[in-house]
Coordinates of C-alpha atoms and ligand atoms in Angstrom, one line a residue:
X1 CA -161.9 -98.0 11.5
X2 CA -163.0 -97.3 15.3
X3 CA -159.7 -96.2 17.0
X4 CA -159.1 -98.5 20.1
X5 CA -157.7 -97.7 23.7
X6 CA -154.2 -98.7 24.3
X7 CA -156.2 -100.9 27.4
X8 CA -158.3 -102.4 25.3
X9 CA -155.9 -104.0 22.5
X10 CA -154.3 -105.6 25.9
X11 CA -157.3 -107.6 26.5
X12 CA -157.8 -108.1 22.8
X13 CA -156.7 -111.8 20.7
X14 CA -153.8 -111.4 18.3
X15 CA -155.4 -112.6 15.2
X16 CA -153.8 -110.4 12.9
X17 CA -156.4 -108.1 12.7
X18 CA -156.1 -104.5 11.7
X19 CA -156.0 -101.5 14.6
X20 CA -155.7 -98.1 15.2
X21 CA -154.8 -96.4 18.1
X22 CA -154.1 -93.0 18.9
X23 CA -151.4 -91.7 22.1
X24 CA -148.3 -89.9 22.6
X25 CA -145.4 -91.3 22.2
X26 CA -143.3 -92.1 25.2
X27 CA -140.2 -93.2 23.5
X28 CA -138.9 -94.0 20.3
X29 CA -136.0 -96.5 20.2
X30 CA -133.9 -97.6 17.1
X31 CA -136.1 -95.7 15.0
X32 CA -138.1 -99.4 15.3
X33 CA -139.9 -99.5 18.6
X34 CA -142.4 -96.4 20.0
X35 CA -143.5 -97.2 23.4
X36 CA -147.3 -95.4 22.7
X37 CA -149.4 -94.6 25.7
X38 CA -152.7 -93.2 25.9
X39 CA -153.5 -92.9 29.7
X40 CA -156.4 -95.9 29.5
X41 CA -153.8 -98.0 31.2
X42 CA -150.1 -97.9 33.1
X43 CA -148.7 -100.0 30.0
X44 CA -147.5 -98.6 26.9
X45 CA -148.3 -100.7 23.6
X46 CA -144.9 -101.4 21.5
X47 CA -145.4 -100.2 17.9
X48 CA -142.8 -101.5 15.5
X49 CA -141.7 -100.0 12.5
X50 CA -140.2 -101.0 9.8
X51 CA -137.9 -97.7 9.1
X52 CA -137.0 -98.6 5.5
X53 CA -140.5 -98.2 4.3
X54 CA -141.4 -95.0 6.4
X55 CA -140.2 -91.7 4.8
X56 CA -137.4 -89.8 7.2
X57 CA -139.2 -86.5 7.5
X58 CA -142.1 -88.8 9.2
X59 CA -139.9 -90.9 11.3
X60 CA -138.3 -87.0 12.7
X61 CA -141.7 -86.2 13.9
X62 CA -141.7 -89.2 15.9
X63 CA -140.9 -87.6 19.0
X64 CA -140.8 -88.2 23.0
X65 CA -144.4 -86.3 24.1
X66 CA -146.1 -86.1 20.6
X67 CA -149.6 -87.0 19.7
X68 CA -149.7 -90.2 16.7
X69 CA -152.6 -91.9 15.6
X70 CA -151.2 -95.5 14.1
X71 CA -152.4 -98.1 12.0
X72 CA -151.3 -101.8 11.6
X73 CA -152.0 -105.2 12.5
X74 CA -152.2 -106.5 16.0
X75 CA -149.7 -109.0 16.8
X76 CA -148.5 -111.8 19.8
X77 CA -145.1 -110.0 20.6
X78 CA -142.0 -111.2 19.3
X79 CA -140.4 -109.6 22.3
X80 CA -140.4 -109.6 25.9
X81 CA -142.3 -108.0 28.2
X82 CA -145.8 -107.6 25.9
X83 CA -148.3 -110.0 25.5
X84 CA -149.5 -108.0 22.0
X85 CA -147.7 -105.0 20.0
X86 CA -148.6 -103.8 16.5
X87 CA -147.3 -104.3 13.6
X88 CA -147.1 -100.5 11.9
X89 CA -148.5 -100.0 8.5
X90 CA -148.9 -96.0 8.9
X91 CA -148.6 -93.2 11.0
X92 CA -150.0 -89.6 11.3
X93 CA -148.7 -87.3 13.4
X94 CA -151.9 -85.2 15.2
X95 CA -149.7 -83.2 17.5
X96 CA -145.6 -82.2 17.3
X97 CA -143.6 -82.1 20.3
X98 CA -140.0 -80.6 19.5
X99 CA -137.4 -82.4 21.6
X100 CA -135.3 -79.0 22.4
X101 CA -138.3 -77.9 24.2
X102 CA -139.6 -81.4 25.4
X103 CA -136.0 -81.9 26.8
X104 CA -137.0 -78.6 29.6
X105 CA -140.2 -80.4 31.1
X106 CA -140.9 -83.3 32.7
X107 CA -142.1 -84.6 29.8
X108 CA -138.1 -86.2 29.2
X109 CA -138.1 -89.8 30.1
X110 CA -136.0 -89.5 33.2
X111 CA -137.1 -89.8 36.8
X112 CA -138.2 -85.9 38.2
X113 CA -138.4 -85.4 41.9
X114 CA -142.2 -84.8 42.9
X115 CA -141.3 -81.1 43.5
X116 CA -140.2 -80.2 40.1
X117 CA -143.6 -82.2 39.1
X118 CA -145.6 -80.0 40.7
X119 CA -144.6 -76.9 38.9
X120 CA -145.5 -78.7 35.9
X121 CA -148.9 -80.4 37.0
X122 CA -150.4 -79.7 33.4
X123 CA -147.7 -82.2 32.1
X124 CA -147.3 -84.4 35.5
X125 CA -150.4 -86.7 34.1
X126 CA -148.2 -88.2 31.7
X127 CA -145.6 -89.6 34.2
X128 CA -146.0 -93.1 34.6
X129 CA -146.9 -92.2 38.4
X130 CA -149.7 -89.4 37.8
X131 CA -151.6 -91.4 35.6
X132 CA -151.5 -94.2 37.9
X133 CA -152.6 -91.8 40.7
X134 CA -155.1 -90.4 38.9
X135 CA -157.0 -93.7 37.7
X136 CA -157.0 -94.7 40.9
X137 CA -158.5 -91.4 42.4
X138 CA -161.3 -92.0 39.8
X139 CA -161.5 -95.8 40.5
X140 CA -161.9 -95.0 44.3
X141 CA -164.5 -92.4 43.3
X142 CA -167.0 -94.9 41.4
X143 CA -166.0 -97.4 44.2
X144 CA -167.3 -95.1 46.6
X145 CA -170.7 -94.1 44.6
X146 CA -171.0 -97.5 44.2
X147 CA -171.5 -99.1 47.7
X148 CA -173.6 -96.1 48.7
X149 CA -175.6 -97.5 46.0
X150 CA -175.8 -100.3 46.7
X151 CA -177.0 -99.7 50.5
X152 CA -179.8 -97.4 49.8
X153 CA -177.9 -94.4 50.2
X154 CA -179.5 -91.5 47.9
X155 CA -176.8 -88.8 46.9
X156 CA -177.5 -85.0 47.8
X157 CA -175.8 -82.4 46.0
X158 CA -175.5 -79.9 49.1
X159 CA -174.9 -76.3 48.7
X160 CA -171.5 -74.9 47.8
X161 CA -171.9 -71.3 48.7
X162 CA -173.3 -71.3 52.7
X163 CA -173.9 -68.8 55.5
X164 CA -173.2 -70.7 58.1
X165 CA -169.9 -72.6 59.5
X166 CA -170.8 -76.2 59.8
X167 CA -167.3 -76.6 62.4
X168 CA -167.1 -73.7 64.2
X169 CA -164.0 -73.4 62.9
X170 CA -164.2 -69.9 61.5
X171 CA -161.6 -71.1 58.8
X172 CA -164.0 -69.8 55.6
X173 CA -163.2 -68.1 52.4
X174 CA -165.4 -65.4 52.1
X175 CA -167.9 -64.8 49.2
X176 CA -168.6 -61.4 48.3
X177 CA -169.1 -59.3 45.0
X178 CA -168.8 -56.1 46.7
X179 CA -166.3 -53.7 46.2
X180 CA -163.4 -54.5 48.4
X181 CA -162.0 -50.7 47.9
X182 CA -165.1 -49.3 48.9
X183 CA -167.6 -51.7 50.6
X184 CA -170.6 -50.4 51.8
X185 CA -170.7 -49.7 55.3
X186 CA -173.8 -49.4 58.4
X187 CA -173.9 -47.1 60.6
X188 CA -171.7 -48.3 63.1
X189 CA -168.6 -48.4 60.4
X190 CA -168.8 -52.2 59.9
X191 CA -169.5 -53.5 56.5
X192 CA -173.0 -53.8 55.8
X193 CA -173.5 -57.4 53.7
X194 CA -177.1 -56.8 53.9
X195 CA -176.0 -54.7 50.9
X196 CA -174.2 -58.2 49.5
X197 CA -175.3 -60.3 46.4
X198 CA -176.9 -62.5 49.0
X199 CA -178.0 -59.5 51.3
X200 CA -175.8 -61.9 54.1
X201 CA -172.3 -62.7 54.7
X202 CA -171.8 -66.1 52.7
X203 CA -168.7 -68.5 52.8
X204 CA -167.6 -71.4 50.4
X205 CA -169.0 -74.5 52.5
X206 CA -166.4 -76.3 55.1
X207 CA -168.6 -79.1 55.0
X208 CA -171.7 -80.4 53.6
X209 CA -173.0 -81.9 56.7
X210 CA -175.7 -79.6 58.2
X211 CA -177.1 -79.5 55.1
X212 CA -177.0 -83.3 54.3
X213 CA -178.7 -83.9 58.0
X214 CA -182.2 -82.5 56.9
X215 CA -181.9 -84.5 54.1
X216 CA -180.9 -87.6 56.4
X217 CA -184.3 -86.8 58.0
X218 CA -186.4 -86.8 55.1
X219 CA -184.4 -89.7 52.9
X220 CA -183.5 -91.9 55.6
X221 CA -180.0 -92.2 53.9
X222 CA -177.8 -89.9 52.1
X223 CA -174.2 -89.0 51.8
X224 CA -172.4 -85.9 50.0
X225 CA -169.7 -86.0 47.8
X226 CA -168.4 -82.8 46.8
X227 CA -165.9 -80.1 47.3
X228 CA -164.8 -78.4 50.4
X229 CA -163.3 -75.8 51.3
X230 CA -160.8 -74.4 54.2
X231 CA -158.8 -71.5 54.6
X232 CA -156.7 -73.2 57.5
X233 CA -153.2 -71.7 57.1
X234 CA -151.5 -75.2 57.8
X235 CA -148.8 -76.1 54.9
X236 CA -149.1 -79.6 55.6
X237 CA -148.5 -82.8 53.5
X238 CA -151.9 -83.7 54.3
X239 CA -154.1 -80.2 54.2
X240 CA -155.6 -78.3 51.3
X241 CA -157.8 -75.2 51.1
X242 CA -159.6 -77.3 48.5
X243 CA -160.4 -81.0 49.2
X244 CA -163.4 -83.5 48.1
X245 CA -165.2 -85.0 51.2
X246 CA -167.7 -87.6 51.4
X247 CA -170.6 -87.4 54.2
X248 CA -172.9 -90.1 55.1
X249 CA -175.8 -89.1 56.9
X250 CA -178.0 -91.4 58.4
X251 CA -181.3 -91.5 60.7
X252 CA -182.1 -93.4 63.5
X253 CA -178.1 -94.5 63.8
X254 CA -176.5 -94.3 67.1
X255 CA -172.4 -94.4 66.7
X256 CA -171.7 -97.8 67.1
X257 CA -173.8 -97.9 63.8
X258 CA -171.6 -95.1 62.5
X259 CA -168.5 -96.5 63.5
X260 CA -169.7 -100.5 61.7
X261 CA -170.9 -98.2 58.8
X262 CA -167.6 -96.2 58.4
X263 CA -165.2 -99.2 59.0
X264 CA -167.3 -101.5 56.2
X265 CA -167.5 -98.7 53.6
X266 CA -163.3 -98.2 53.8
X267 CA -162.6 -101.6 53.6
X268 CA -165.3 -102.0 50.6
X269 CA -163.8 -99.3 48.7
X270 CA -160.4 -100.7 49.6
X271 CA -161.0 -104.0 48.1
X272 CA -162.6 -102.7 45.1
X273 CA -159.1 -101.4 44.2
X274 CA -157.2 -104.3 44.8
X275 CA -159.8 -106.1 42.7
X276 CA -159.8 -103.3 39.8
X277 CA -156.7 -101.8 39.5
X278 CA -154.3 -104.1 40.0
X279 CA -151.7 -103.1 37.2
X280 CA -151.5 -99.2 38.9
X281 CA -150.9 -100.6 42.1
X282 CA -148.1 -102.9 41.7
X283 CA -146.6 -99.8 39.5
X284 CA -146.7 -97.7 42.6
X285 CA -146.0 -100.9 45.0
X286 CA -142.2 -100.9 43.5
X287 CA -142.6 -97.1 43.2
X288 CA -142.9 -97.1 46.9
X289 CA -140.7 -99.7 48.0
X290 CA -138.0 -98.1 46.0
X291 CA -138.5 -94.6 48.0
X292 CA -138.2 -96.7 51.2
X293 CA -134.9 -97.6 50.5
X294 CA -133.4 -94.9 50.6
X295 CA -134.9 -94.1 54.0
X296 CA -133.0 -95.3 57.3
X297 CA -133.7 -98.8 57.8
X298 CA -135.4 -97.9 60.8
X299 CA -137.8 -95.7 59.3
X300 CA -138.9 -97.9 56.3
X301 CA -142.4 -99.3 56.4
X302 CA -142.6 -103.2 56.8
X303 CA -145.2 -103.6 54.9
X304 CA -145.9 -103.3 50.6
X305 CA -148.2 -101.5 49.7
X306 CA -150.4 -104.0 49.0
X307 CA -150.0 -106.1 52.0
X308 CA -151.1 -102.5 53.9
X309 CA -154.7 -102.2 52.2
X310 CA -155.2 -106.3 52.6
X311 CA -154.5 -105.7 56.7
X312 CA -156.8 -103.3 56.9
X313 CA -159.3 -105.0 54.7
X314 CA -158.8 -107.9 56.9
X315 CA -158.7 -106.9 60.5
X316 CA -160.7 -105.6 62.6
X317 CA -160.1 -101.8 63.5
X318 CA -159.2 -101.2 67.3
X319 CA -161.8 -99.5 69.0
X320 CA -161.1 -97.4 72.1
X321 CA -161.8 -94.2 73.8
X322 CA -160.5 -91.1 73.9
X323 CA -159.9 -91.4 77.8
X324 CA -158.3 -94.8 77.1
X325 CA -156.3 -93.4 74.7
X326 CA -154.6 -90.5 76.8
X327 CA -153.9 -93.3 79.2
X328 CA -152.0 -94.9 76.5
X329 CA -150.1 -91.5 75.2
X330 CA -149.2 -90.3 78.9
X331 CA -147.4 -93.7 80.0
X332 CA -145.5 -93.6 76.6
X333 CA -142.1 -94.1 75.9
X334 CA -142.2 -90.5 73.3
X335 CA -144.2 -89.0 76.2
X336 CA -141.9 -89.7 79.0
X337 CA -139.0 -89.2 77.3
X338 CA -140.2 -85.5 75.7
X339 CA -140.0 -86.8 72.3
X340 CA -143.6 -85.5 71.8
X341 CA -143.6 -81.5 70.2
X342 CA -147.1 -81.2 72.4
X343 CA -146.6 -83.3 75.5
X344 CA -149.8 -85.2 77.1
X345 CA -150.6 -84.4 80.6
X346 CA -153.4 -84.1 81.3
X347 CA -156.8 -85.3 79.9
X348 CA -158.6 -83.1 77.8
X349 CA -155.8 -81.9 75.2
X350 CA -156.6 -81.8 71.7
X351 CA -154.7 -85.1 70.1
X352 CA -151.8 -84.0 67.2
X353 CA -150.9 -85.8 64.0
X354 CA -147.7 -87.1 66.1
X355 CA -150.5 -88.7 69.0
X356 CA -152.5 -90.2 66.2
X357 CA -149.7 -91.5 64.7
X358 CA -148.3 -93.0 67.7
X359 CA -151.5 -95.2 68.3
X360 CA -151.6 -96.4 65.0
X361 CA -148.3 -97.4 64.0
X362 CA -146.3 -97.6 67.1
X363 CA -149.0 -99.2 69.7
X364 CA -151.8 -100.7 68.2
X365 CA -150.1 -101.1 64.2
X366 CA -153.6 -100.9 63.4
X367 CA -156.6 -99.0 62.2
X368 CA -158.5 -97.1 65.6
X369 CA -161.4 -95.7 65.9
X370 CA -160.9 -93.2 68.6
X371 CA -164.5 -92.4 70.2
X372 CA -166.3 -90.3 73.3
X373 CA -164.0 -87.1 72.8
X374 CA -164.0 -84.0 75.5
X375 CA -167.0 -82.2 74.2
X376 CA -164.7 -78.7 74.2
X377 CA -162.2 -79.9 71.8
X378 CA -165.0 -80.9 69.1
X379 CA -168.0 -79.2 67.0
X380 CA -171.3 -78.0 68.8
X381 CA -173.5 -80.7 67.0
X382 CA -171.9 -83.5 68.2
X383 CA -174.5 -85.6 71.3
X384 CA -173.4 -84.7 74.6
X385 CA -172.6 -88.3 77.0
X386 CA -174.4 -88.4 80.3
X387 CA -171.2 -87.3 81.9
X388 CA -171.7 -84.3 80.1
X389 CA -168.2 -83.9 79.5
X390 CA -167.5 -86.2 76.1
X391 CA -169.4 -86.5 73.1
X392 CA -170.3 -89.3 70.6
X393 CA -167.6 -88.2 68.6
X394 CA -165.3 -90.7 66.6
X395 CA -162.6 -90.0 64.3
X396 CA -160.8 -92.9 62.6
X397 CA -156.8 -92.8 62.3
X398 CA -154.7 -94.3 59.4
X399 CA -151.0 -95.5 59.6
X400 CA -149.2 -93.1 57.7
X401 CA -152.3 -90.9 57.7
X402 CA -153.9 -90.4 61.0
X403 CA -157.5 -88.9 60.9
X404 CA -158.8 -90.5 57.8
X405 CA -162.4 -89.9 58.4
X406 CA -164.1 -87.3 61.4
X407 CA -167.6 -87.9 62.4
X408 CA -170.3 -88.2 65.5
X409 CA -173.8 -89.0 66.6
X410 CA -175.8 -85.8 66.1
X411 CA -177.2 -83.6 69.2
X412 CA -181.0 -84.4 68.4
X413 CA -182.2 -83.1 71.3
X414 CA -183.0 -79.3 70.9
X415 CA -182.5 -77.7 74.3
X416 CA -179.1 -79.8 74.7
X417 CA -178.3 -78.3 71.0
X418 CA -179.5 -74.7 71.8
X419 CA -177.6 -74.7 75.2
X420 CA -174.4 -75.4 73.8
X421 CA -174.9 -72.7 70.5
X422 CA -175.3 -70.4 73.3
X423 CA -171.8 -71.4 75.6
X424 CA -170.4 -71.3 72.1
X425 CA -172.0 -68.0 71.0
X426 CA -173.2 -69.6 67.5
X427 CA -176.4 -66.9 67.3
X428 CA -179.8 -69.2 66.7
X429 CA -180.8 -67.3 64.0
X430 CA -178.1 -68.5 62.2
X431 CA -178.8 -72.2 62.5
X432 CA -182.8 -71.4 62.7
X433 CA -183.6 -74.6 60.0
X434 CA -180.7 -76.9 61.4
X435 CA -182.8 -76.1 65.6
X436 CA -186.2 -76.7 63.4
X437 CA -184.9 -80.2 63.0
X438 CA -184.7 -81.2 66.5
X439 CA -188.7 -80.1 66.9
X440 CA -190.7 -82.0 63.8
X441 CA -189.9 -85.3 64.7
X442 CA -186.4 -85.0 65.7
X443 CA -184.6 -88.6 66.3
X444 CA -181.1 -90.1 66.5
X445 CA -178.8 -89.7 63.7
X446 CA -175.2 -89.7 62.9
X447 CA -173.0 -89.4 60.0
X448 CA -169.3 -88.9 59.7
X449 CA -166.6 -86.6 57.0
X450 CA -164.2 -88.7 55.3
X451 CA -161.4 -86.7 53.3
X452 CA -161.0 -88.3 50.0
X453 CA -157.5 -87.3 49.7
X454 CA -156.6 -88.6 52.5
X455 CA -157.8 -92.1 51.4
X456 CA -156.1 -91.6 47.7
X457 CA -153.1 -91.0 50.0
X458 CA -153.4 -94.4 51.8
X459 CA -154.4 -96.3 48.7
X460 CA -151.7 -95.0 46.3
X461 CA -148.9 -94.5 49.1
X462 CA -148.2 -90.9 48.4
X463 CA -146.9 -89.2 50.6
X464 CA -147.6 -85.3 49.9
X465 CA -151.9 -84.7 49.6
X466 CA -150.4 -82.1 46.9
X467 CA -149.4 -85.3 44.6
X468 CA -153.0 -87.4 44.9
X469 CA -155.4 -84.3 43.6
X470 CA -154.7 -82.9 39.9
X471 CA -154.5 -79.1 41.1
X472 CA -153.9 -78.3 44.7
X473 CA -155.0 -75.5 46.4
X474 CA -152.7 -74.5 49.2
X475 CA -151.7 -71.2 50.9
X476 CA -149.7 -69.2 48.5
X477 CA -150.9 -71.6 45.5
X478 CA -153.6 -71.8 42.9
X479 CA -151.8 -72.0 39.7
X480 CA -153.5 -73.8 36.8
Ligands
4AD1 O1 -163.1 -83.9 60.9 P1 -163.7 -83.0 59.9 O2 -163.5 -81.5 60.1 O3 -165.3 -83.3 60.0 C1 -166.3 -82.6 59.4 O4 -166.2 -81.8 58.6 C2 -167.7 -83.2 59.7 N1 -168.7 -82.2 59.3 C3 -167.8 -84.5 59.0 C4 -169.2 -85.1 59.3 O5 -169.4 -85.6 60.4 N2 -170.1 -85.2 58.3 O6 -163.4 -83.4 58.4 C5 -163.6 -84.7 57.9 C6 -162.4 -85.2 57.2 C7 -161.1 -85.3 58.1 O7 -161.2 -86.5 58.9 C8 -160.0 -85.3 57.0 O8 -159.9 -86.6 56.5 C9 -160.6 -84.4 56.0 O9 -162.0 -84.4 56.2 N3 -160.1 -83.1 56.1 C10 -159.1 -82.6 55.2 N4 -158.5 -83.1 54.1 C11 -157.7 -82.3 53.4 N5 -157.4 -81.1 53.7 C12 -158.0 -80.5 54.8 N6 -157.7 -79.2 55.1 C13 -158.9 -81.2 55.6 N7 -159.7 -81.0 56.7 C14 -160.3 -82.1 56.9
MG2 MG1 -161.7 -83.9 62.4

């Protein structure tokens, strides 16, 4: 017989037909009831057994965290709480778990603070909340594929290992394979990487868009979706060295385009969620709202989780300026009063989390899409206004989140573009292929970062970007 998901016996007619199924056992009650779970689904399937006819040594093994394959006949539950549960006629045990050493992880059915998870994030997939995380991390994924599918959108695996940094950020892990006790040097005492596996100093990537905007001019339409990588010393709840982006790039669209393109594809991708996964969500709905309450009552979010992705799927985001913006965050109440850590004077300063944060929840309680950025707070490539001081930059902010998603119009004119790699010293040589672009046929384009963690944050209500990716990568941390 063909072993069945645990997911797939719930959508199954009990007709007293024989099953297998194969899981680990969550709990084990009254040497009757296992609660069997196989990650295809939040819900556990209730095997009963009928302990006179099992032999003891059997029923032992028949453990909180170990692996069972069972047999028996599906039946409409005689309890509550199930729609089906099976009716055992045999088990195997694949896979002990002894309950003296189950009883030091996480594995013990009790609640574990997210902390303590983390140390075990090898076993933190079998909590209730991981693997609802985790489904929906992968549901948002295929989501995502799915509606650049369906526009056109071609998907470009962009280089991993670069030369060049895409922000200007200089936040790169380097990539070398020379020896770092005795690296070959020039004559000037510097280390010479012409003598480097790539006979140039490389980086892992920081982003994928440079890259993906050739592309964009060839294929008319393509977006990245890959890993990313940035060795930004912030220990944030919503920064890793190692995060997935996803970066459509498209030609001849100005940023109004970009800004309809980026606000369509999040509220697509939201909705295919809502539709999909509904079981995970309510899980972590109650999850949520149970966190909240132990929160000052001031501080506790108004809204279920649920009811946050429907407003956004539902309303329009609020578009304004970055000049309009600093209007609002001078002449506010946190401003006047000092409450901000970086106070707004003066236009031109670089917006914090706590800004972003402010517009979003406090002043608009909506979505924004903050555009037209000073041009020295933001990358070279973004398309200088005719004021000459802003550029078609946008970034869109998230309650709970803030930037969600960073992206521009591109600079597609090449003595614009090659005037401001000079101010900023980026050397030409450097970028020679991304300047080559701007004389074949150069022509309006934009495109725009979102980080997917970020939007597994907002759509699972996590709160720490450590708990929505299986193995962070922070300062201090790679273990697994
Ligand atoms: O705003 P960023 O730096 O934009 C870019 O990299 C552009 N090249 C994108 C483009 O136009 N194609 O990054 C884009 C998004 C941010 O809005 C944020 O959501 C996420 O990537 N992000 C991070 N997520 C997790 N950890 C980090 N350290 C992140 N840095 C950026
Ligand atoms: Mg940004």
């Amino acid at each position: 017989m063909i072993s069945k998901t645990v997911s797939e016996l719930f959508q199954e007619n009990p007709k007293h037909q024989d099953v297998e199924v194969k899981g680990w056992v969550k709990s084990f009650r009254a040497n009757r009831f296992i609660a069997l779970n196989d990650g295809s689904t939040l819900r556990n399937i209730q095997c009963v057994v009928d302990f006179e006819t099992m032999a003891e040594d059997l029923l032992k093994r028949i453990t909180t965290g170990s692996a069972i394959q069972v047999k028996g006949t599906l039946v409409e539950s005689q309890g509550k709480g199930q729609a089906v549960e099976i009716q055992v006629s045999g088990i195997m045990v694949l896979g002990d778990a002894d309950p003296e050493l189950v009883s030091k992880t996480i594995l013990q059915p009790k609640r574990h603070s997210l902390e303590v998870l983390r140390e075990q994030a090898h076993l933190r997939a079998r909590t209730n909340t991981f693997g609802a995380v985790m489904r929906l991390r992968s549901s948002l994924s295929f989501a995502i594929h799915s509606y650049f599918n369906k526009n056109g959108f071609n998907y470009m695996h962009t280089p991993i290992i670069t030369g060049s940094d895409a922000e200007g950020a200089g936040e790169m892990f380097r990539v070398t394979t020379l020896d770092p006790k005795n690296p070959p040097l020039t004559e000037t005492g510097k280390i010479d990487y012409s003598k480097d596996f790539f006979g140039k100093e490389t980086n892992l990537t920081v982003s994928g868009q440079l890259e993906a905007e050739t592309y964009a001019m060839a294929l008319g339409k393509v977006y990245t979706f890959g890993p990313t990588f940035r060795a930004e010393n912030s220990n944030t709840s919503r920064h890793l060295a190692e995060f997935w982006m996803i970066e459509p790039e498209v030609a001849f669209m100005d940023l109004e385009g970009n800004m309809d393109l980026a606000e369509d594809f999040l509220k697509s991708v939201l909705e295919y969620i809502l539709e999909h996964n509904a079981t995970d969500l309510e899980f972590l709905e109650n999850r949520l709202e149970q966190e909240e309450q132990t929160k000052p009552k001031h501080e506790r979010s108004t809204m279920r989780l649920t009811e946050k992705l429907k407003f956004v799927i539902d309303n329009n985001f609020v578009r304004l300026s970055y000049t309009e913006a600093i209007e609002i965050l001078k002449n506010s109440k946190p401003n006047k009063k000092k409450k901000f850590k970086y106070p707004i004077n003066e236009w031109g300063a670089d917006l914090q989390s706590e800004h972003e944060r402010y517009l979003v929840e406090k002043h608009f309680k909506s979505p924004v899409i903050l555009f037209d950025y000073p041009a020295q707070i933001k990358a070279f490539y973004m398309r200088l206004n005719e004021d000459e001081k802003t550029v078609r930059a946008m970034d869109i902010l998230f309650p709970g989140i803030g930037e969600i998603v960073g992206g521009s119009q591109r600079e597609e004119r090449l003595e614009v573009l090659k005037k401001k790699m000079a101010d900023l010293d980026i050397p030409e040589e450097e970028l020679w292929w991304y300047l080559d672009l701007r004389q074949y046929g150069t022509a309006v384009h934009s495109g725009f970062g979102l980080g997917f963690e970020r939007l597994v944050m907002f759509a699972t209500g996590m709160g720490n970007i450590r708990d929505v990716i299986p193995y962070p990568r922070t300062p201090q941390n790679a273990e697994f």
